[in-house]
XYZ file of C-alpha atoms in Angstrom:
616
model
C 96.783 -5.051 130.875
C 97.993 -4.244 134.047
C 95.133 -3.532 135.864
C 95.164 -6.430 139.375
C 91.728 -6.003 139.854
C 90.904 -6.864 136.267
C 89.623 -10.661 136.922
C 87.673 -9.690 140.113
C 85.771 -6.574 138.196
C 84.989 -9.138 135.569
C 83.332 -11.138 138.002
C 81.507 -8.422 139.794
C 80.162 -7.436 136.086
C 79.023 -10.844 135.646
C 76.211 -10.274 138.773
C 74.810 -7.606 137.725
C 71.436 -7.526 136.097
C 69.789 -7.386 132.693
C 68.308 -4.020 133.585
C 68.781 -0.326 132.760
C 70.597 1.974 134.935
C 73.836 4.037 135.972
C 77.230 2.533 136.605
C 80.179 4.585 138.345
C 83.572 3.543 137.328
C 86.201 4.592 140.229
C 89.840 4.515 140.473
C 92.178 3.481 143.840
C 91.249 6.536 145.639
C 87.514 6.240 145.596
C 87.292 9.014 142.902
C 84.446 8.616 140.216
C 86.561 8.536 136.793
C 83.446 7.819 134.246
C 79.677 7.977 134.480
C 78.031 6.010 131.975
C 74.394 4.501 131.328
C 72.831 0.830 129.829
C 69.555 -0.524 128.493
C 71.416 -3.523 130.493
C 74.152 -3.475 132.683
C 75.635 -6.593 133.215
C 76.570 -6.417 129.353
C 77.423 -2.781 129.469
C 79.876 -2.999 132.096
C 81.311 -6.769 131.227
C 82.340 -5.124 128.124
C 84.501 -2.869 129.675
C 86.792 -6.055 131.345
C 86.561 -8.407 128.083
C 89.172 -8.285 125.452
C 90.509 -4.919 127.125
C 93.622 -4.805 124.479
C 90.832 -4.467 121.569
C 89.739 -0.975 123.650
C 90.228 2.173 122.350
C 92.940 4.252 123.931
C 91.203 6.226 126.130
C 89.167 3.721 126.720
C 91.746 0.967 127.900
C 93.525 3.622 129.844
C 90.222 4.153 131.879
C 90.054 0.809 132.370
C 93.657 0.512 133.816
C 92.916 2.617 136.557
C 89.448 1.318 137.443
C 89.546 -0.362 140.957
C 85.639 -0.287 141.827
C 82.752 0.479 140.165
C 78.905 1.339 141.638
C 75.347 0.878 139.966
C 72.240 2.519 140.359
C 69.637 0.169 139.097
C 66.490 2.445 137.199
C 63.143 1.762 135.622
C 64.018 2.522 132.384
C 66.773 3.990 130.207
C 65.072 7.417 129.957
C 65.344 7.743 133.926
C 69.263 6.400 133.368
C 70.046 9.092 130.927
C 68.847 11.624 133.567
C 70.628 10.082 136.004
C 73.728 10.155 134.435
C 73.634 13.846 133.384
C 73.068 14.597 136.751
C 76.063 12.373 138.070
C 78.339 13.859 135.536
C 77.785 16.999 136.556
C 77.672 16.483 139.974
C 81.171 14.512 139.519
C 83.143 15.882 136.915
C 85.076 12.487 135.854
C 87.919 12.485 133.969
C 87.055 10.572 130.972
C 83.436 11.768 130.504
C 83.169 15.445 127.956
C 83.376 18.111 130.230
C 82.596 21.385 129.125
C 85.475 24.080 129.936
C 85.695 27.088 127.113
C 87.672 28.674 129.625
C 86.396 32.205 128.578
C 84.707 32.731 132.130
C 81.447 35.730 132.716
C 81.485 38.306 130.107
C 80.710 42.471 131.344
C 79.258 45.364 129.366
C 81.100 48.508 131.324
C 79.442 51.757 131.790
C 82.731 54.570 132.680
C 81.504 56.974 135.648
C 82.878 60.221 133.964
C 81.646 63.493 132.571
C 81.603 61.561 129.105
C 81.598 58.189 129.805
C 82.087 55.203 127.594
C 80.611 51.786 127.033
C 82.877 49.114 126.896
C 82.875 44.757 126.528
C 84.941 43.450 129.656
C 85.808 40.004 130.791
C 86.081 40.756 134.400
C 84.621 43.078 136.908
C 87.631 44.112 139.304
C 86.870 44.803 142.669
C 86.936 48.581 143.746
C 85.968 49.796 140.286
C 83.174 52.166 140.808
C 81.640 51.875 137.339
C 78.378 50.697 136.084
C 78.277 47.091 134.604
C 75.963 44.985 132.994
C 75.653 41.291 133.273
C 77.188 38.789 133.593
C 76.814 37.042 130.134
C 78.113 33.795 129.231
C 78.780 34.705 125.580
C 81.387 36.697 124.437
C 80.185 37.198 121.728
C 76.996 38.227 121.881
C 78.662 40.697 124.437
C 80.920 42.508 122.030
C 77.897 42.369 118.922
C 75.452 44.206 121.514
C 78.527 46.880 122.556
C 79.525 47.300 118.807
C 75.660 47.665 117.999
C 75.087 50.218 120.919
C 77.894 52.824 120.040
C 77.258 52.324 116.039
C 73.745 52.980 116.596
C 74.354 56.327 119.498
C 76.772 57.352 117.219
C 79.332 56.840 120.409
C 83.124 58.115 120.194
C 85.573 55.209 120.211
C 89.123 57.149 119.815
C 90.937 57.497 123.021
C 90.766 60.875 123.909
C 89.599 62.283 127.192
C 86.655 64.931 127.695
C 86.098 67.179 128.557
C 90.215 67.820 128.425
C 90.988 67.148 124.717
C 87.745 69.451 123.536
C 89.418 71.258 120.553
C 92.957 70.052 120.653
C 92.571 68.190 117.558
C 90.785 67.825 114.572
C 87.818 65.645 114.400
C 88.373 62.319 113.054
C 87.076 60.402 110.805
C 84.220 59.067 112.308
C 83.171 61.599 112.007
C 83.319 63.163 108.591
C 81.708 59.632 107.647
C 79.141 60.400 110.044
C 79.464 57.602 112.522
C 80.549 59.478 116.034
C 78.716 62.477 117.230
C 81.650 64.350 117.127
C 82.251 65.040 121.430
C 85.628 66.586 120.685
C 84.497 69.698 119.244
C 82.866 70.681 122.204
C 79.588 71.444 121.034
C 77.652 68.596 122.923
C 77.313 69.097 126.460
C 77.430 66.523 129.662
C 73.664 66.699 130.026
C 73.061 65.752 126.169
C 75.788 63.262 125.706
C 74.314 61.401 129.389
C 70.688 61.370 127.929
C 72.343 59.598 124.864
C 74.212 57.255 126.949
C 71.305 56.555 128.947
C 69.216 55.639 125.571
C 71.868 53.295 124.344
C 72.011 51.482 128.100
C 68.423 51.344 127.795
C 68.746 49.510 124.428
C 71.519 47.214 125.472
C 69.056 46.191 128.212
C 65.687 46.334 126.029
C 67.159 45.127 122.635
C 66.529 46.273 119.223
C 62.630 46.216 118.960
C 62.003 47.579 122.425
C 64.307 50.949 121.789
C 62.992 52.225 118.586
C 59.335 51.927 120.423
C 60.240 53.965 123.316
C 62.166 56.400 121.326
C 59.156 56.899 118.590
C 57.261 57.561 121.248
C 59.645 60.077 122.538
C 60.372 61.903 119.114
C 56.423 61.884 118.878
C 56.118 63.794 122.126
C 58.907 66.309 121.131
C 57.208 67.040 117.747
C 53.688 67.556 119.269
C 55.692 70.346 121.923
C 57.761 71.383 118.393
C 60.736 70.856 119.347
C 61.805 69.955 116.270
C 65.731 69.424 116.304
C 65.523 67.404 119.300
C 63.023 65.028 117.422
C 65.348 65.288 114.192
C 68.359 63.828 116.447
C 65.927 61.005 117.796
C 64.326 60.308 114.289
C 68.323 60.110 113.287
C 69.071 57.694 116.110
C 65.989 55.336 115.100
C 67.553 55.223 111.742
C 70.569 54.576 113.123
C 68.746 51.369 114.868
C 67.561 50.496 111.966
C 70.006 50.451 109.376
C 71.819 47.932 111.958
C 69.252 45.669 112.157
C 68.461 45.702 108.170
C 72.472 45.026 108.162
C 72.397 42.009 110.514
C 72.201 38.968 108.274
C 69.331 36.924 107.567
C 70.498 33.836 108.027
C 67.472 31.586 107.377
C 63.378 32.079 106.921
C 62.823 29.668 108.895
C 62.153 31.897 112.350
C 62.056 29.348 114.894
C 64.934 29.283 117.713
C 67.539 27.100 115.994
C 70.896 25.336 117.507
C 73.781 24.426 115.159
C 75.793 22.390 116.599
C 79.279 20.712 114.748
C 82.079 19.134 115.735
C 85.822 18.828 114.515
C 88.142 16.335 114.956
C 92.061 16.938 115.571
C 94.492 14.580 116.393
C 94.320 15.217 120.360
C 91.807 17.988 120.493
C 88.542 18.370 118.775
C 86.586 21.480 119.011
C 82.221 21.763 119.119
C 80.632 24.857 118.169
C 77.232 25.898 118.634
C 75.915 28.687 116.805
C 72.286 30.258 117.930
C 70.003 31.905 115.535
C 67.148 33.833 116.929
C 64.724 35.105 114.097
C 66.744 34.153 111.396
C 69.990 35.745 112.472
C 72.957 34.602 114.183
C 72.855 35.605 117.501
C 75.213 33.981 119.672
C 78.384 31.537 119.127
C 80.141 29.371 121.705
C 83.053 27.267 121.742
C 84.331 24.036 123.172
C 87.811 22.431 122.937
C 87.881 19.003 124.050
C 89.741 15.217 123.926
C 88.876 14.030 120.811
C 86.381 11.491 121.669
C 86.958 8.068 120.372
C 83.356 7.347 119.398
C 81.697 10.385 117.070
C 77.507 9.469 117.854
C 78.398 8.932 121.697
C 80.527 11.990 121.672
C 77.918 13.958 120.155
C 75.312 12.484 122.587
C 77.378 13.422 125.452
C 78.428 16.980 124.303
C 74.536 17.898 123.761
C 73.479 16.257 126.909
C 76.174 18.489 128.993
C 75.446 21.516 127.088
C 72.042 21.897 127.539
C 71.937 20.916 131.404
C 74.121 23.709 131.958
C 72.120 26.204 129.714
C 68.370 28.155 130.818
C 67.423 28.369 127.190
C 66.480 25.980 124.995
C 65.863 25.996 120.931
C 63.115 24.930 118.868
C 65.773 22.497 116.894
C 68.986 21.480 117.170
C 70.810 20.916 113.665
C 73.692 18.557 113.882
C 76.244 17.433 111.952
C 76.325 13.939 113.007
C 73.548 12.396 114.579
C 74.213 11.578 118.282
C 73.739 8.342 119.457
C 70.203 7.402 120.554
C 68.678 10.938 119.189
C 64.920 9.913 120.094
C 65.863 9.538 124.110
C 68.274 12.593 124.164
C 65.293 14.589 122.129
C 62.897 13.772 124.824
C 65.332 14.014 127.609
C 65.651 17.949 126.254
C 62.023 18.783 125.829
C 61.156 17.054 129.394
C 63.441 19.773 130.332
C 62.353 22.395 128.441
C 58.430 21.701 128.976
C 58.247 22.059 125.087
C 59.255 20.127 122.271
C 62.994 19.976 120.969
C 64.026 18.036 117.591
C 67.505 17.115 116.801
C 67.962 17.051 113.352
C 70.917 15.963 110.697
C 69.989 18.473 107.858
C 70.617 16.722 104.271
C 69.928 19.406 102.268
C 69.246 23.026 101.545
C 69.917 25.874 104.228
C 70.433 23.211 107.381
C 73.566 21.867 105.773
C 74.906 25.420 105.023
C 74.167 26.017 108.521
C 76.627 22.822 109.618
C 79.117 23.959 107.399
C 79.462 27.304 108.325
C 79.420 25.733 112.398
C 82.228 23.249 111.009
C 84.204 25.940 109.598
C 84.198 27.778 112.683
C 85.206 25.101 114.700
C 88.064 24.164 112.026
C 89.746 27.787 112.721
C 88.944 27.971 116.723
C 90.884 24.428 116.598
C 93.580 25.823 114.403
C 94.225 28.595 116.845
C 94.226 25.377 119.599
C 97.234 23.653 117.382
C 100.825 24.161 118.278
C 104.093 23.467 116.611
C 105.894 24.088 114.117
C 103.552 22.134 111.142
C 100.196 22.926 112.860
C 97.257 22.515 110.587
C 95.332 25.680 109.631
C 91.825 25.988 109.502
C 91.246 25.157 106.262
C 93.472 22.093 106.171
C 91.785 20.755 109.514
C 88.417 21.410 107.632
C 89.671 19.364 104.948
C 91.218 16.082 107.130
C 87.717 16.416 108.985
C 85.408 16.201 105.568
C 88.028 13.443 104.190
C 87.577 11.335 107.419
C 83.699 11.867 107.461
C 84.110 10.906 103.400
C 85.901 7.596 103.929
C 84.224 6.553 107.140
C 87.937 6.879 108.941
C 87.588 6.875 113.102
C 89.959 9.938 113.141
C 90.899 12.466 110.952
C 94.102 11.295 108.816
C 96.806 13.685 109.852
C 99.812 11.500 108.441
C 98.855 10.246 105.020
C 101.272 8.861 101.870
C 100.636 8.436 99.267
C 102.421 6.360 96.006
C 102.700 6.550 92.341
C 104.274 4.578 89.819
C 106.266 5.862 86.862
C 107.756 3.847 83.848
C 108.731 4.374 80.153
C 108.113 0.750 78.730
C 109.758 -1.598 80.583
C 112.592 -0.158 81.371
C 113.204 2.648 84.096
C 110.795 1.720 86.325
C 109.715 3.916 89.665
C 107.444 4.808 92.003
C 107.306 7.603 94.746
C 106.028 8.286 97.850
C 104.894 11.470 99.285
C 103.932 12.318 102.840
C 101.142 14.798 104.041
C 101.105 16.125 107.608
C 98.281 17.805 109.536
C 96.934 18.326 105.486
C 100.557 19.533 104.398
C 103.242 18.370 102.409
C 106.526 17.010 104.947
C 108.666 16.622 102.181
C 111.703 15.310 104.697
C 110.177 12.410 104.799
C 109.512 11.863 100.259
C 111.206 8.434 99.439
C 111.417 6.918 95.983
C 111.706 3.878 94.534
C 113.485 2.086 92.136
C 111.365 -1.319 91.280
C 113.617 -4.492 90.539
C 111.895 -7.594 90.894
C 108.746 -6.528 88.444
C 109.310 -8.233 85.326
C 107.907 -5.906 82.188
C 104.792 -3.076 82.633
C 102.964 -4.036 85.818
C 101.413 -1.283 87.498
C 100.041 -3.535 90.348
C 103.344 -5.701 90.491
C 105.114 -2.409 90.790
C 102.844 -1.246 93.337
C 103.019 -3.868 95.592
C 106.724 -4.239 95.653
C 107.068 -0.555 96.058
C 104.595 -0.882 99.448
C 105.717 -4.646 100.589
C 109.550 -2.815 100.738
C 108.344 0.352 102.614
C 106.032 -1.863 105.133
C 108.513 -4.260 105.405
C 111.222 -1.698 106.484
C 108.363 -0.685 109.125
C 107.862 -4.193 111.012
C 111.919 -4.597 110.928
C 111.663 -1.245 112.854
C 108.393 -0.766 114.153
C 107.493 2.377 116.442
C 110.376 4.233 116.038
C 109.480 7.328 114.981
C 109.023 8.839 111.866
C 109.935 8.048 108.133
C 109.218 4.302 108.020
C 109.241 3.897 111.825
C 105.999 4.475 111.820
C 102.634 3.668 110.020
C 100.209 6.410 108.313
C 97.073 7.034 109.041
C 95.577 6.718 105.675
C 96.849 5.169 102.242
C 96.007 7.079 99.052
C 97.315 4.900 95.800
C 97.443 6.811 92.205
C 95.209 4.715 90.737
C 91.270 2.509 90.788
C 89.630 -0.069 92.994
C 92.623 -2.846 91.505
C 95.421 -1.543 92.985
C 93.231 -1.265 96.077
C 92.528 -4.728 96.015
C 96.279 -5.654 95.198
C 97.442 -3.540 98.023
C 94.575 -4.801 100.549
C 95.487 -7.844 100.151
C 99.463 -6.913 100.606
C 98.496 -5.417 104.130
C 96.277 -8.000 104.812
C 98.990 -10.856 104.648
C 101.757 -8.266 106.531
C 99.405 -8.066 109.174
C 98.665 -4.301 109.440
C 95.730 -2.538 109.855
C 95.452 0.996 107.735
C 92.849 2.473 105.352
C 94.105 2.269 102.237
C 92.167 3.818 99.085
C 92.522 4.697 95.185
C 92.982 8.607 93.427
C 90.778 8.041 90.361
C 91.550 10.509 87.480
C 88.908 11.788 84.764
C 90.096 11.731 81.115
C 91.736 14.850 81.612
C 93.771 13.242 84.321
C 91.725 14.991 87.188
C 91.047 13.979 90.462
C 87.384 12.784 89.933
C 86.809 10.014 92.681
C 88.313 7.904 95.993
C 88.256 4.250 94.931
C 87.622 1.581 97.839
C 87.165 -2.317 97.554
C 84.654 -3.001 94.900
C 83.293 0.569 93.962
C 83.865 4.339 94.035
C 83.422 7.419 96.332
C 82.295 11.087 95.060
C 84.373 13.683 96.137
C 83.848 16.517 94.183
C 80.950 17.961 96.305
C 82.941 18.552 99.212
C 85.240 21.127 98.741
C 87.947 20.680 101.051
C 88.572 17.264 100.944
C 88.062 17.023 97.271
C 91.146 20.015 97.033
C 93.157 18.384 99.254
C 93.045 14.807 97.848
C 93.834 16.836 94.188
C 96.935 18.246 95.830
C 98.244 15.092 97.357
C 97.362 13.472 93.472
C 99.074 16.061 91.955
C 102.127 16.118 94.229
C 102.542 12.387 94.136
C 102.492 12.340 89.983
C 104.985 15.135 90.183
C 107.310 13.322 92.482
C 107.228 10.152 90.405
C 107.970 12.010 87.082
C 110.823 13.748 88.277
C 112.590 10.869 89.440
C 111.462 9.044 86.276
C 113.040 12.137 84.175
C 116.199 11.980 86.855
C 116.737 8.454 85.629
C 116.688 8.871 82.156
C 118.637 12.153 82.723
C 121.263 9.689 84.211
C 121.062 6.957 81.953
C 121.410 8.513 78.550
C 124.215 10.730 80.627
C 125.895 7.091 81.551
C 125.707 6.214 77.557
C 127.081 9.599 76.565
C 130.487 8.560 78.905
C 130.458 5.445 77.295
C 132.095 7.231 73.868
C 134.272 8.936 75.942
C 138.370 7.143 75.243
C 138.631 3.940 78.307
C 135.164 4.468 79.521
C 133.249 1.246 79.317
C 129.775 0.111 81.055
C 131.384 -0.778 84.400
C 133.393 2.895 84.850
C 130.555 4.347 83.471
C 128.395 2.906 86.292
C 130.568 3.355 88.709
C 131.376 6.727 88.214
C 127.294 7.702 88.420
C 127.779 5.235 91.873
C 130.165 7.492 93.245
C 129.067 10.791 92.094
C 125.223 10.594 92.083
C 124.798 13.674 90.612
C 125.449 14.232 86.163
C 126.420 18.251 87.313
C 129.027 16.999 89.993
C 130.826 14.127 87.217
C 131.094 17.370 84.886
C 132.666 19.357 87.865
C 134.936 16.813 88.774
C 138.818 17.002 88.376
C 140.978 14.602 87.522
C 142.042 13.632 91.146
C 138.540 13.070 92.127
C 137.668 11.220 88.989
C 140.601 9.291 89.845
C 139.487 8.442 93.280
C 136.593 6.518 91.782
C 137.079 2.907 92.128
C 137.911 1.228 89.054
C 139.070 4.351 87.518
C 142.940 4.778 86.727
C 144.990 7.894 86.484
C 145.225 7.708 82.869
C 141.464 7.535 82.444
C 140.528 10.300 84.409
C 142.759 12.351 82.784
C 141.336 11.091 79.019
C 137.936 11.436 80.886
C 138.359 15.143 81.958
C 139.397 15.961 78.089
C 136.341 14.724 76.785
C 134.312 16.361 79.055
C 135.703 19.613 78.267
C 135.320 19.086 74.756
C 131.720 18.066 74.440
C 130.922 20.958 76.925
């Protein structure tokens, strides 16, 4: 640690009280850095100073540039958590979750021309003389209510000016399908189409509900003064309304406001998103790229407290996919706030979890789109290292992973192979196999330590360097139960290095059925994405072993067949598999190269290139 003040900010830790509050870390400039809160302070804030290399990363970086840090002593820990939200927002530090989806104020556009359009904007230039509508903080809901609107007014989207195109071309097909009012034939005039605009500015204000009201009370009026078409047209328009609320999906019974909130994890960058439902349908949907925070409750504490101090609205529930940390303060903390109860809730069943999972999945491809480089995970394959870290209780979400096999006939031939997944797909550059030499007979867990102790090994002779065995996974998967777990365990134990290491258990049809861990097993096949991936690595890692397996015996019986061939004996034989590595370049050879094989003598090459052309 490099930090100079380190020893006096232990000391100034030591004073402080046993009692809740706020504490302010700073850096050299004066600048607030972190905000945090503590049932008890002076153990809160020691812990920052003590044992500072056993910190997270973010965490011991924080503390490297702390220089100072303030206290504001409270009553209790409920007045510290309010505190605190209100210092991190008033402050902004570095290292607490800051909200930023970047997307800015959201417009609805109304055109000033003879036929104007309505359009989703996400600015309002200066000097524009049209009508606009907002601002709105959700895109989404923005472009839903636009798409609604002109679906439902039977609005023209093509790009063709009126009244000047009137005629020029044939109507599209929006309008054979009966979805556009058909402006370009020229049949609807200014006055008619602005009445309809008007309606459909009246519902993007109103909503749903409040529009079909007002216009059954206007095609009422017109059918008590018979004037029947222009009631037909409204009575069409309600329909119109109607058929796109019947068409909005029903999301849940359950018709209280509801938050979904869910959170996944990428290497560097995790992304939250929260997904509103309003009576049962989805009505909003926001996202939030952030650092990956190092501890998942306290991240999901934070991220909830921020969100909803910046929000007006508040839900009924909040379904989570994680708990947060203290969820009984933070609920009361949000219905204070709200003047009305809020529960936070990790569903375990039923329509809550397929809530969370369709939030997670949403987050998995807004993070996808996040990734760069050349082997970026998708969405599915972050989905998948997200599950799999939630499955095995990992901090982080495994984005390097190998995984080993072991592959014998009897006793002789022995191998093992190991595959490499990154971001959730196969690097094959970095595939190494094994041949295993000091494992006397069949022993699967001899085999598999030596195969690991050699790879590790090569690792702390090298450490850091990069990748291939400069560096260490993040997770261990081992073809086989809670034994060679325990072998292996042990193996890393005594090397000194710290990585997860787990079993791929097969059924009796040599499926992937469970994850084996020290002393039991883990179910995988009710979630989805890990339980695929973990198959595919399985898979990949018994098919890498094999073929080197069938490689060796390819070579061997290859190295007995030169044997018969006229001054070939064991030595040449091995010597000439040495040199060429390969069974198809030996029967390419000619008898110069063959010659240029040590041990091998003019003569013999030449004998040696006869044979081979004889036997084909």
């Amino acid at each position: 640690m490099r930090n100079p003040k380190l020893e006096a900010l232990r000391e100034d830790a030591r004073a402080l009280p046993l009692r809740p509050g706020v504490y302010l870390m700073k850096d050299a400039s004066g600048r607030v850095i972190y905000v945090g809160k503590a049932k008890a302070l002076r153990n809160r804030v020691s812990s920052y100073f003590r044992s500072v290399e056993k910190h997270t990363p973010k965490t011991y970086q924080m503390v490297e540039q702390v220089r100072h840090f303030d206290t504001i002593i409270t009553d209790n820990e409920y007045e510290a958590l309010t505190l605190e939200a209100s210092l991190i927002k008033q402050y902004n530090p570095k290292y607490n979750i800051l909200l930023k989806d970047g997307k800015g104020y959201r417009y609805i556009r109304i055109s000033h021309e003879p036929y104007p359009r309505i359009t989703a904007e996400k600015q309002k230039p200066q000097g524009d003389d049209a009508d606009y509508l907002g601002p709105y903080t959700s895109a989404f809901a923005v472009k839903l209510a636009v798409e609604e609107a002109i679906e439902s007014f039977l609005l023209p989207t093509c790009r063709r000016k009126f009244p000047r195109d009137f005629g020029k071309q044939r109507p599209c097909l929006n309008r054979d399908m009966g979805r556009c009012m058909g402006v370009c034939t020229g049949k609807i005039s200014e006055e008619e189409y602005r009445a309809v605009i008007d309606e459909a500015v009246e519902f993007l204000k109103s909503g749903n509900m409040q529009s079909v009201e007002a216009l059954t009370a206007r095609m009422e009026a017109y059918s008590e003064n018979l004037q029947f078409e222009l009631a037909a047209r409204i009575r069409d328009r309600i329909r119109a309304i109607e058929k796109i609320t019947e068409r909005q999906k029903v999301v849940t019974e359950d018709k209280r406001d509801i938050d979904v909130v869910a959170m996944v994890q990428g290497l560097v960058t995790s992304c939250f998103v929260v997904l509103g439902f309003r009576h049962g349908r989805l009505y909003d949907k926001e996202e939030f790229v952030i650092d990956t925070p190092e501890d998942l409750p306290q991240g999901y504490h934070e991220f909830l407290m921020m969100y909803y101090t910046t929000r007006p609205d508040y839900p009924d529930l909040v379904y989570t996919a994680e708990l947060p940390a203290e969820p009984e303060l933070l609920e009361r903390f949000l219905s204070d706030r709200r003047g009305k109860r809020v529960q936070i809730h990790k569903p375990q069943r039923g329509t809550g979890v397929e809530l969370v999972e369709m939030a997670r999945s949403n987050a998995s491809e807004t993070l996808a789109r996040e990734v760069r480089g050349n082997r970026a995970a998708g969405g599915r394959e972050i989905a998948a290292l997200d599950e799999l870290r939630h499955l095995l209780g990992l901090v982080g979400p495994p984005g390097y992973i190998e995984a080993y096999d072991i592959s014998n006939l009897g006793d002789r031939d022995i191998v093992g192979g190991m595959v490499v997944f990154e971001n959730g797909k196969p690097l094959r550059k970095a595939y190494k196999r094994f041949r295993i030499q000091s494992t006397g007979g069949v022993d699967d867990y001899g085999s598999m330590r030596e195969m690991l102790a050699r790879r590790l090994q090569r690792y702390l002779d090298h450490p850091d360097t990069g990748d291939g065995f400069g560096r260490l996974p993040d997770l261990i998967l081992l073809d086989g139960g809670k034994g060679h777990v325990a072998v292996i365990r042990q193996l890393l134990d005594g090397m000194g290095i710290e990585v997860p290491v787990f079993g791929m258990v097969k059924d009796d049809r040599h499926r992937t059925r469970a994850i084996a861990k020290d002393g039991g097993e883990i179910a995988i096949n009710s979630t989805r994405g890990a339980f695929t991936l973990v198959s595919n690595i399985q898979e990949e890692v018994h098919r890498y072993a094999i073929e080197y397996q069938r490689l060796r015996r390819k070579k061997t019986a290859f190295q007995s067949v030169l044997q018969q061939a006229p001054g070939i004996g064991p030595k040449r034989a091995a010597e000439l598999m040495q040199y060429f590595k390969r069974v198809a370049a030996i029967k390419a050879a000619t008898v110069d190269e063959l010659a240029a094989v040590p041990g091998m003598s003019r003569s013999a090459a030449e004998e040696l290139r006869a044979y081979l052309d004889r036997e084909g």
